[in-house]
Each structure stands twice: as structure tokens, then as C-alpha cells.
PDB file of C-alpha atoms in Angstrom:
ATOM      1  CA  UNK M   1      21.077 -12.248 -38.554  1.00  0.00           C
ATOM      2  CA  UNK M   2      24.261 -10.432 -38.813  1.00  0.00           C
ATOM      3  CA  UNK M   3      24.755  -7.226 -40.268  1.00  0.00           C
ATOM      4  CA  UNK M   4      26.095  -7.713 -43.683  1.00  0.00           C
ATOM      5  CA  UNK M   5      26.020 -11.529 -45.231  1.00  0.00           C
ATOM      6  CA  UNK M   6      27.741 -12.735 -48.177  1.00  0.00           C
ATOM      7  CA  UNK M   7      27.130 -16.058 -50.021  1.00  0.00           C
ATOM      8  CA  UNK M   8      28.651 -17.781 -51.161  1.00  0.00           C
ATOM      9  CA  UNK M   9      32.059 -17.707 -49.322  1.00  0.00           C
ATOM     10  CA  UNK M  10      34.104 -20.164 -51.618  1.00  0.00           C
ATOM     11  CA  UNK M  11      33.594 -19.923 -55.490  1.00  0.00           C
ATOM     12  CA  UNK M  12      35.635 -21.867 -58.215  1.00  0.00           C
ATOM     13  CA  UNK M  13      34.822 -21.493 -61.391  1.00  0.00           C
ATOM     14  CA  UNK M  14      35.856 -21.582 -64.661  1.00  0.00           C
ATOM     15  CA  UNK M  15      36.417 -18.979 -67.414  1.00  0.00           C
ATOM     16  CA  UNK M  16      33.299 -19.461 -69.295  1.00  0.00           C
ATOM     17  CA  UNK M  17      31.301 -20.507 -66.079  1.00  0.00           C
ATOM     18  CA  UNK M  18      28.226 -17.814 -64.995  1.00  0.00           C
ATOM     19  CA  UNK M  19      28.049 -17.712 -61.378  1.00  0.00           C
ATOM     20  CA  UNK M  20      26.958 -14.520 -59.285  1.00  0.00           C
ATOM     21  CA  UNK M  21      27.718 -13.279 -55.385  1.00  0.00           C
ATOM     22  CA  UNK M  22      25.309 -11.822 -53.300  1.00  0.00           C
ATOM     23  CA  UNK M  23      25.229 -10.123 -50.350  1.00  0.00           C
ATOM     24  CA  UNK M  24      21.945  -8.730 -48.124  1.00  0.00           C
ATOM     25  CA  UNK M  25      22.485  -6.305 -45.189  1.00  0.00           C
ATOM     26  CA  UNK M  26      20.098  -6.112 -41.793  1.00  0.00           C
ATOM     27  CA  UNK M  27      21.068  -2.799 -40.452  1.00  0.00           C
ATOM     28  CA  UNK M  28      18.817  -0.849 -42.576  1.00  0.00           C
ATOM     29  CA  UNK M  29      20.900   1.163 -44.661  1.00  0.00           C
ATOM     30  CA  UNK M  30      20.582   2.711 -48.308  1.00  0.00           C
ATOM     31  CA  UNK M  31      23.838   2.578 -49.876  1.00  0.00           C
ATOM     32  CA  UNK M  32      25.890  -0.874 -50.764  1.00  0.00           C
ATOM     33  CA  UNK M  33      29.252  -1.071 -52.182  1.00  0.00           C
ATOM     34  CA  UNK M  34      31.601  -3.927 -54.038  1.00  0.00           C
ATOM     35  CA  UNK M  35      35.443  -3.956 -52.965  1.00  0.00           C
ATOM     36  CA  UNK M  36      37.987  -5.946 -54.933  1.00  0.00           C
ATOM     37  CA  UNK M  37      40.552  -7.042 -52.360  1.00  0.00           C
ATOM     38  CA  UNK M  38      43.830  -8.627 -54.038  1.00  0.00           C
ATOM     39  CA  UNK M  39      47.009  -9.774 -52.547  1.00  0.00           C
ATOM     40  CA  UNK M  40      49.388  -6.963 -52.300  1.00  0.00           C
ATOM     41  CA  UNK M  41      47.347  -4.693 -53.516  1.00  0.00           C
ATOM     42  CA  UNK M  42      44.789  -2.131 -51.559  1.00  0.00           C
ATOM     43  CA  UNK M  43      40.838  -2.700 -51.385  1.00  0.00           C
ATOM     44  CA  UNK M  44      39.672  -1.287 -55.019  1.00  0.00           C
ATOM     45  CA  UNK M  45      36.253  -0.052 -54.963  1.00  0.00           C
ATOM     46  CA  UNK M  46      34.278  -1.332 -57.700  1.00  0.00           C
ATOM     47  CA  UNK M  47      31.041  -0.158 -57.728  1.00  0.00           C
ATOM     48  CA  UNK M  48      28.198   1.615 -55.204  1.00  0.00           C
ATOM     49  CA  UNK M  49      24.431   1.794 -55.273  1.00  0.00           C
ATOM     50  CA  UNK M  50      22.691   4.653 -54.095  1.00  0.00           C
ATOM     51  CA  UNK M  51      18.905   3.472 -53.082  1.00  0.00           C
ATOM     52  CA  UNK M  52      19.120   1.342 -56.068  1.00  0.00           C
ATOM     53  CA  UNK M  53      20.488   3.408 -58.358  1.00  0.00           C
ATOM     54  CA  UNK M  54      24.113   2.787 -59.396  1.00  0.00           C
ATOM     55  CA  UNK M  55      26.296   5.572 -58.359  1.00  0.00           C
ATOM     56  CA  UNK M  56      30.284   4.705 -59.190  1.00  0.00           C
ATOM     57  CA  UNK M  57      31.460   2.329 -61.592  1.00  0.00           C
ATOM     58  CA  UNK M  58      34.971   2.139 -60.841  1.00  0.00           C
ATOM     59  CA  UNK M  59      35.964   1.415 -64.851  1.00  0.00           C
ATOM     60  CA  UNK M  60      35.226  -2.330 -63.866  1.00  0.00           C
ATOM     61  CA  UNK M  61      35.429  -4.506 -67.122  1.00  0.00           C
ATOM     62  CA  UNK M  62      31.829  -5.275 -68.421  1.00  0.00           C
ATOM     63  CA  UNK M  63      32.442  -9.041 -67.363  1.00  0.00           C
ATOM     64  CA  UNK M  64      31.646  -7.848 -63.908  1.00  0.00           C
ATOM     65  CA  UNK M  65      27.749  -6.994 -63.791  1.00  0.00           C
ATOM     66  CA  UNK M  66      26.287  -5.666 -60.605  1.00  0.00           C
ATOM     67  CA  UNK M  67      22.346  -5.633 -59.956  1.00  0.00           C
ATOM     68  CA  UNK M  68      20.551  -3.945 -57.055  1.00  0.00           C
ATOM     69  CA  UNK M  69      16.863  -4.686 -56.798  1.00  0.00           C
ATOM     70  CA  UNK M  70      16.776  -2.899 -53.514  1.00  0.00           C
ATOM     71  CA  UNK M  71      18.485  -1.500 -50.515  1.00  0.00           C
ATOM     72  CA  UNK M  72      19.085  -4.676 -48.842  1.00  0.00           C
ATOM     73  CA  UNK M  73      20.255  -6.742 -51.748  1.00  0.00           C
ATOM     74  CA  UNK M  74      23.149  -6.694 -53.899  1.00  0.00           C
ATOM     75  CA  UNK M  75      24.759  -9.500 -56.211  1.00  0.00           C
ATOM     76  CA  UNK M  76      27.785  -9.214 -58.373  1.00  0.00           C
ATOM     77  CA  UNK M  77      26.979 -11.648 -61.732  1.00  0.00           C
ATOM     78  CA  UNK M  78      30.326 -13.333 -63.337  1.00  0.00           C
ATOM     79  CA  UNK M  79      30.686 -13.904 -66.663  1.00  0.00           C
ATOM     80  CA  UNK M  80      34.045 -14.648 -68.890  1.00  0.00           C
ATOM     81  CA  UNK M  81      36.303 -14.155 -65.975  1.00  0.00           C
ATOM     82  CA  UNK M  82      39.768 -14.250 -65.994  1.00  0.00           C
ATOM     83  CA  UNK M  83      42.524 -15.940 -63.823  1.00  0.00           C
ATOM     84  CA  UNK M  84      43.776 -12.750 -62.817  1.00  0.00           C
ATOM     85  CA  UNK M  85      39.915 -12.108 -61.163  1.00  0.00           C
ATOM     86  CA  UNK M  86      40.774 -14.434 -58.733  1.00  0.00           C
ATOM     87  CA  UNK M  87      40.078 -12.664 -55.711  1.00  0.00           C
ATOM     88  CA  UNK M  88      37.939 -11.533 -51.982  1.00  0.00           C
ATOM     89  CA  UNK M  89      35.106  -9.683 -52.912  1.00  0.00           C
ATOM     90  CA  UNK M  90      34.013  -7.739 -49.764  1.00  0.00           C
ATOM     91  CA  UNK M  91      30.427  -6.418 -50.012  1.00  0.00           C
ATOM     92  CA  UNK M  92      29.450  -3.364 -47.788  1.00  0.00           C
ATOM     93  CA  UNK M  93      26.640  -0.990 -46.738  1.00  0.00           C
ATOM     94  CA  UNK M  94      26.379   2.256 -44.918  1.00  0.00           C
ATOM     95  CA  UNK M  95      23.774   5.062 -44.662  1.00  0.00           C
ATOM     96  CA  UNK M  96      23.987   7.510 -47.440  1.00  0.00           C
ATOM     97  CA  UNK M  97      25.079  10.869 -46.633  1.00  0.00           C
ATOM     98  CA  UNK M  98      22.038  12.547 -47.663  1.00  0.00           C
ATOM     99  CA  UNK M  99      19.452  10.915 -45.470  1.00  0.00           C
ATOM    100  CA  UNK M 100      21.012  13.092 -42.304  1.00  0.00           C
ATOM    101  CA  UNK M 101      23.359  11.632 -39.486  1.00  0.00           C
ATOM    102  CA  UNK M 102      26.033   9.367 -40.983  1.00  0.00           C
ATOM    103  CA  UNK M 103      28.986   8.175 -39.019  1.00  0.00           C
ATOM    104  CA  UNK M 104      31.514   7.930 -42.723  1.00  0.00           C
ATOM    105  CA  UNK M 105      32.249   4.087 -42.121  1.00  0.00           C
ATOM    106  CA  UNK M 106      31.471   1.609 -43.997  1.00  0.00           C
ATOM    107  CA  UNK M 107      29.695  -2.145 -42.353  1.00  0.00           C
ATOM    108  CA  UNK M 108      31.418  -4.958 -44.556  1.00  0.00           C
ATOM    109  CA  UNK M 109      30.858  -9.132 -44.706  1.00  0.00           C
ATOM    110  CA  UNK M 110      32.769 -11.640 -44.433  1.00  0.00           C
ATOM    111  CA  UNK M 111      33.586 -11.774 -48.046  1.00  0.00           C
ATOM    112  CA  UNK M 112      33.384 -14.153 -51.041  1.00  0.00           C
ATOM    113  CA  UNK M 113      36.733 -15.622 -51.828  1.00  0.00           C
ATOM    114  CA  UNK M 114      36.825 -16.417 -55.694  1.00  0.00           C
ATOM    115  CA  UNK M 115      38.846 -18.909 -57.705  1.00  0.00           C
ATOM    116  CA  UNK M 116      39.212 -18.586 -61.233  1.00  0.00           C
ATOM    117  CA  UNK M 117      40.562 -21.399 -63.076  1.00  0.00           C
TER     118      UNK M 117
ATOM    119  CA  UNK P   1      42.117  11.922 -55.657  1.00  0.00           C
ATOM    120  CA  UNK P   2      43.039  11.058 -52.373  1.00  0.00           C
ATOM    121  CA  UNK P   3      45.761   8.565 -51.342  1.00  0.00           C
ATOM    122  CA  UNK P   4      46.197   6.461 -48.173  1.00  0.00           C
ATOM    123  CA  UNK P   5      49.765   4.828 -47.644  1.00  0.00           C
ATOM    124  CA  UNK P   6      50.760   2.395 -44.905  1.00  0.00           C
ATOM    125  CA  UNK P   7      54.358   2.063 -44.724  1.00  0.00           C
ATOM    126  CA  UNK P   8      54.931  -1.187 -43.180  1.00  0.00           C
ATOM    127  CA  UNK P   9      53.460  -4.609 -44.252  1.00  0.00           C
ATOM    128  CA  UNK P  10      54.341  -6.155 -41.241  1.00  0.00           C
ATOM    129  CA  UNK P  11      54.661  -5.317 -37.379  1.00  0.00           C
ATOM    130  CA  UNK P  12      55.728  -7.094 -34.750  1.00  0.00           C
ATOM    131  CA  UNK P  13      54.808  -7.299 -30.993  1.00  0.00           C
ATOM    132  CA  UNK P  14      55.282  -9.129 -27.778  1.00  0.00           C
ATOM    133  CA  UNK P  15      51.935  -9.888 -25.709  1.00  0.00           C
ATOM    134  CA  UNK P  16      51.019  -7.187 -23.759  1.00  0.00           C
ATOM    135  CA  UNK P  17      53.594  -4.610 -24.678  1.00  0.00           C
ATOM    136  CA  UNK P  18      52.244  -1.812 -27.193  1.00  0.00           C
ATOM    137  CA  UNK P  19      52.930  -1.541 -31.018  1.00  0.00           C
ATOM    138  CA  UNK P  20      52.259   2.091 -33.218  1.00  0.00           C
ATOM    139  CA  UNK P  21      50.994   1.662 -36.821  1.00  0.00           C
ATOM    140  CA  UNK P  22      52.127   4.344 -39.271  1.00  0.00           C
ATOM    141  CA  UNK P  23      49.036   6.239 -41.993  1.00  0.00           C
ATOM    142  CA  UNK P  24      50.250   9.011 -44.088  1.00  0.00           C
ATOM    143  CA  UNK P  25      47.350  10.249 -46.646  1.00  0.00           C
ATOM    144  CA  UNK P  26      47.177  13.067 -49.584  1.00  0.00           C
ATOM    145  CA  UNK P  27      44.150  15.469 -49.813  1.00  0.00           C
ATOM    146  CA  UNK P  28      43.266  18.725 -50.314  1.00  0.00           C
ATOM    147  CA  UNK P  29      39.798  18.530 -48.709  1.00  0.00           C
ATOM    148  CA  UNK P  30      39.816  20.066 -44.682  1.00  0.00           C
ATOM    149  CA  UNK P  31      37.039  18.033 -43.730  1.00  0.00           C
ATOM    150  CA  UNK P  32      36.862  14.400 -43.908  1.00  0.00           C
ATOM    151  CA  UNK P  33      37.049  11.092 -41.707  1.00  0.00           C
ATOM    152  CA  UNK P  34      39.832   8.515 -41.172  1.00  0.00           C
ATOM    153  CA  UNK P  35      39.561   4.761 -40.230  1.00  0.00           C
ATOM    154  CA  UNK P  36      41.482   1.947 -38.837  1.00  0.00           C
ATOM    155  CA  UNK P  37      39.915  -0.933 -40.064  1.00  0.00           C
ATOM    156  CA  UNK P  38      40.972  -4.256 -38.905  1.00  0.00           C
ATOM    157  CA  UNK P  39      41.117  -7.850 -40.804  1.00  0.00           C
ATOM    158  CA  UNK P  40      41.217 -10.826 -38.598  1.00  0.00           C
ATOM    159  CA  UNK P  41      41.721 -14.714 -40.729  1.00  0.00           C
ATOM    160  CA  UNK P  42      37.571 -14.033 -40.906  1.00  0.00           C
ATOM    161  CA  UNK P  43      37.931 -11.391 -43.122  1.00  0.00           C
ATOM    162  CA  UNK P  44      35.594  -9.268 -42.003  1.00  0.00           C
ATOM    163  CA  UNK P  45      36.453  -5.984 -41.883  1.00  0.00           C
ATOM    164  CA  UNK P  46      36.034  -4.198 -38.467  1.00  0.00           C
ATOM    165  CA  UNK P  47      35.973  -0.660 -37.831  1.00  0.00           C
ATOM    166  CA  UNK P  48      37.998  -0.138 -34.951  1.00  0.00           C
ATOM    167  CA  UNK P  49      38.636   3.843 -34.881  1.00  0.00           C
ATOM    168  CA  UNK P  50      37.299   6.652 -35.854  1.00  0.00           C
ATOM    169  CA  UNK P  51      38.856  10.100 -36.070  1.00  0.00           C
ATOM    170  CA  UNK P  52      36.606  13.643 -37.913  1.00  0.00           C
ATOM    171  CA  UNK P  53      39.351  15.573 -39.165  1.00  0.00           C
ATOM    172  CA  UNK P  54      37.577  18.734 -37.296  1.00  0.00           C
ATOM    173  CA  UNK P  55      38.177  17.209 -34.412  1.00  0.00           C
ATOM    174  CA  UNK P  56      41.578  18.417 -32.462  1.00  0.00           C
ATOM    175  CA  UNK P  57      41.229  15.735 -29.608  1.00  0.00           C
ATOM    176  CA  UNK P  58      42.945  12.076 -30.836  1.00  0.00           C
ATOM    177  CA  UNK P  59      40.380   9.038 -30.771  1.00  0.00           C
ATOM    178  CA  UNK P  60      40.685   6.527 -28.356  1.00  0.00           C
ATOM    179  CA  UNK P  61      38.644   2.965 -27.747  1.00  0.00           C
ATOM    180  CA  UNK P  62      39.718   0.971 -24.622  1.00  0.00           C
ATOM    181  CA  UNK P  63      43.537  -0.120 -26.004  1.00  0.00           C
ATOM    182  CA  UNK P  64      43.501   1.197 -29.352  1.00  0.00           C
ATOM    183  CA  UNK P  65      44.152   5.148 -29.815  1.00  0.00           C
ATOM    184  CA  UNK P  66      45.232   7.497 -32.510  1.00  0.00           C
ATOM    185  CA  UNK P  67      47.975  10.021 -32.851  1.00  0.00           C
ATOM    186  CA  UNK P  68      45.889  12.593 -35.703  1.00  0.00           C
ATOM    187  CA  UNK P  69      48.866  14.939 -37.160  1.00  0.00           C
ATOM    188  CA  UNK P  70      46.088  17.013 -39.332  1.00  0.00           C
ATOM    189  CA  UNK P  71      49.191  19.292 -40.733  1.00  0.00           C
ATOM    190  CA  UNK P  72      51.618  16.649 -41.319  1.00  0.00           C
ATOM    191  CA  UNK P  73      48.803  14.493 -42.725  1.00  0.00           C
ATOM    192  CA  UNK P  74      49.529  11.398 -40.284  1.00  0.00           C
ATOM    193  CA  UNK P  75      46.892   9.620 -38.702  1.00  0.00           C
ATOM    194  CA  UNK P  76      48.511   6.414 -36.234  1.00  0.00           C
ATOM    195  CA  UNK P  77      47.443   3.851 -34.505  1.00  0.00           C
ATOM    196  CA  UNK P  78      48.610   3.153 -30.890  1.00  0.00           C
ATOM    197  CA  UNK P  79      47.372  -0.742 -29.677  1.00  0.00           C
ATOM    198  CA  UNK P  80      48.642  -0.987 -26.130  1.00  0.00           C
ATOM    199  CA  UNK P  81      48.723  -3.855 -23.911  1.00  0.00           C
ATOM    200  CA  UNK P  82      48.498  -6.243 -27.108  1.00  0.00           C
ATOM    201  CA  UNK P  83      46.262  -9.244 -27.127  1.00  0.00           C
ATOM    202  CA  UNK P  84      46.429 -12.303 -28.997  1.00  0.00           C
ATOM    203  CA  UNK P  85      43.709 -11.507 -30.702  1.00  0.00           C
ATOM    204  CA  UNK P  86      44.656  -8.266 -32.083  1.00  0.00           C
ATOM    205  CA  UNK P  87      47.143 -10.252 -34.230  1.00  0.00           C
ATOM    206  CA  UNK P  88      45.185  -9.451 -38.105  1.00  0.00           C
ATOM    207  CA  UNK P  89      45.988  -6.894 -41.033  1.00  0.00           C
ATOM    208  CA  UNK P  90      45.120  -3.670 -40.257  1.00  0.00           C
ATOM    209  CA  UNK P  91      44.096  -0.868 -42.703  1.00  0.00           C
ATOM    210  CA  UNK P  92      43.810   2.533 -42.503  1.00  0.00           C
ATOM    211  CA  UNK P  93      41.096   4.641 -44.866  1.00  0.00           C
ATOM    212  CA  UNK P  94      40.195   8.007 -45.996  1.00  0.00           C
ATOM    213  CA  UNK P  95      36.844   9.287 -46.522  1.00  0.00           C
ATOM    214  CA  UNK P  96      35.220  12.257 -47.321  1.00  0.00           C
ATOM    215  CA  UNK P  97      31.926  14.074 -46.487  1.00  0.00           C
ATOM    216  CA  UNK P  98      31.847  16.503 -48.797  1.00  0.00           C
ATOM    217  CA  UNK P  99      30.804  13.462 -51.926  1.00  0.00           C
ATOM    218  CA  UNK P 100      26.998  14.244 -52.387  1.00  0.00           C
ATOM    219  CA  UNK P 101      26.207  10.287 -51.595  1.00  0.00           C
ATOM    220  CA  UNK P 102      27.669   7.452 -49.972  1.00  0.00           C
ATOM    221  CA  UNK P 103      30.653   6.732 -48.087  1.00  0.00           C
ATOM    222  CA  UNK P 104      33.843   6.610 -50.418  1.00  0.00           C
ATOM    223  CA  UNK P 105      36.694   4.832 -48.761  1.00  0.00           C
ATOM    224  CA  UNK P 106      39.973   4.851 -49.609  1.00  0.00           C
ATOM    225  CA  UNK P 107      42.012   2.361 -48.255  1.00  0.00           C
ATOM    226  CA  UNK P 108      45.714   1.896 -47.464  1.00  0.00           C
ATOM    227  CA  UNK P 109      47.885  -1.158 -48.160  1.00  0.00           C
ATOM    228  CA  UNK P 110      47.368  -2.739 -45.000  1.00  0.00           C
ATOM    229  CA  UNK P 111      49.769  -3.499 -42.246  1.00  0.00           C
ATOM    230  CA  UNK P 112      49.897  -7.432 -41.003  1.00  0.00           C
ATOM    231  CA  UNK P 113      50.003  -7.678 -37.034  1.00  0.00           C
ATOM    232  CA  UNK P 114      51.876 -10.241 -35.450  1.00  0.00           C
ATOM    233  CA  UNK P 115      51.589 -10.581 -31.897  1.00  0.00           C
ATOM    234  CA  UNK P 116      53.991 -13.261 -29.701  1.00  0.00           C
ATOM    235  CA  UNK P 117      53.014 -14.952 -26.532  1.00  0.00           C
TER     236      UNK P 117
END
């Protein structure tokens, strides 16, 4: 398995559709993140969980629900979107800072590349 | 907060000949880590340098190196000999140790890579 897998990698749906992203990570780390990555516009972190526990919420609009049932795990739950959601959603890991050596970088996927319609 | 900017979208550069990517960044921390991260058609995100701001001595992996101007707040990236395959957006990013948990990147714009046989 690779390091950090993201399903799926296409998504269109539609404004009232529920759909959700997830993304599991093999390299045994205890923090996971959700970047936003727009056209013309720099990676925006969205949120970051912590061994579970939600750390940073980025003042991401409530339609955007993240869930972490553990360290490996992370999905991103859509609700109400909007066209202007339309985006790559990279998912990421990394060791947390407080559980001793950590090299600062971050391990991302491949991305899920959402269309809103 | 800290800011990363990435002053050109777009380089250009003949196979095998060498091409310098500009980072300037903002912060007021004297102890953090800097990134290039590069973003091939995959899009996955690749780390492909690191640089600890403690650090005096400039990074350097097989063709890619950095130029780290700590005072001047600069941090570039040298690819030399260019390969086909380095042709992707690169990005550089900011993070800091000192944040109790997790790695909190901070990405630039992104500069698109070009690279002609």
C-alpha cells in the first residue's frame, strides 16, 4: 500500500448531493490534515486532527464536516456544496510534534478532484 | 501569521541546462523549516527539499539544491541538469516547530516548470 490513499479521485456532484472523501495513511503517523487546493490560489489548510482530536478548523463553512475515528482514517463529508467548492482536496499525515523526532513535512495523496455542479 | 510568496507562475528551461526558483517568506519566528514541494500531472505532492532554518549549510539532493538567505528571508531552489520529468508546479512552504502539535504548512503560490527537449 502506498503511504497516503485518497478515494475517491473524481467526484461530481450536485448541490444538494451528500457524498464524503476519505483518505487512510500506512506510515504510521498521528496527525492528518485537509488542504483545499484551488486554481490560482495557494493550498488552504482546512482542518488537522491531532490523535483524533480535531486541532485547527481553518473557519471552513459548516457544509464541510470532517470525522476522524482514528489515526489512520480521515473523511471529509459534503453536504450543500457550492459551485465555487469545486476543487483538489489533498489529504495529508505526518508525525505530531510531540511524540519526539519529527522531520516538519508533511506525506500527502494523490488527491480527490471535486466537481460541483 | 506567516506568508510564503513565489514570484513567478511559470519558468522555463531547456533539457539539461539548470533553472533557479525564487521563495521569499514573512516571519518573526528564528526557528522553523522550509520546503520545496513538487506537483507532477499526479498531483501528489512530493517533498523534494528540506532546509532547518538553524542550519547555515544550504540543502542539497542529487540535482536539486537551495540557496537559504536566512536574513533576507529567501529560500531558492537550484534544479540543475533538468530532466523531463522535473517539468510539474513547484511550491515552496513554511513551517514552524515551535506550534505545540502537528506540522502547519504554509504554502506559496506555486511556480509551473516547463522543461524543453
Amino acid at each position: 500500500e502506498t503511504g497516503v490513499t485518497q478515494t475517491p479521485r473524481h467526484l461530481v456532484m450536485g448541490m444538494t448531493n451528500k457524498k464524503s472523501l476519505k483518505c487512510e495513511q500506512h506510515l504510521g503517523h498521528n496527525a492528518m490534515y485537509w488542504y483545499k487546493q484551488s486554481a490560482k490560489k495557494p493550498l488552504e489548510l482546512m482542518f488537522v486532527y491531532n490523535f483524533k482530536e480535531q486541532t485547527e478548523n481553518n473557519s471552513v463553512p459548516s457544509r464541510f464536516s470532517p470525522e476522524c475515528p482514528n489515526s489512520s482514517h480521515l473523511f471529509l463529508h459534503l453536504h450543500t456544496l457550492q459551485p465555487e467548492d469545486s476543487a483538489l482536496y489533498l489529504c495529508a499525515s505526518s508525525q505530531d510534534r510531540r511524540q519526539g523526532w519529527n522531520t516538519g513535512e508533511l506525506f500527502f495523496g494523490e488527491g480527490s478532484r471535486l466537481t460541483v455542479l | 501569521a506567516q506568508t510564503v510568496t513565489q514570484s513567478q507562475p511559470e519558468m522555463s528551461v531547456q533539457e539539461a541546462e539548470t533553472v533557479t526558483l525564487s521563495c521569499t517568506y514573512d516571519t518573526s519566528e528564528s526557528d522553523y523549516y522550509l520546503f520545496w514541494y513538487k506537483q507532477p500531472p499526479s498531483r501528489q505532492m512530493i517533498l523534494v527539499i528540506r532546509q532547518e532554518a538553524y542550519k547555515q549549510q544550504n540543502a542539497t539532493e542529487n540535482r536539486f539544491s537551495v540557496n537559504f538567505q536566512k536574513a533576507a528571508k529567501s529560500f531558492s531552489l537550484k534544479i540543475s541538469d533538468s530532466q523531463l520529468g522535473d517539468a510539474a508546479m513547484y511550491f515552496c512552504a513554511y513551517s514552524s516547530p515551535l506550534k505545540a502539535a502537528g506540522n502547519k504548512l504554509t504554502f506559496g503560490g506555486g511556480t509551473r516548470v516547463l522543461v524543453k527537449p
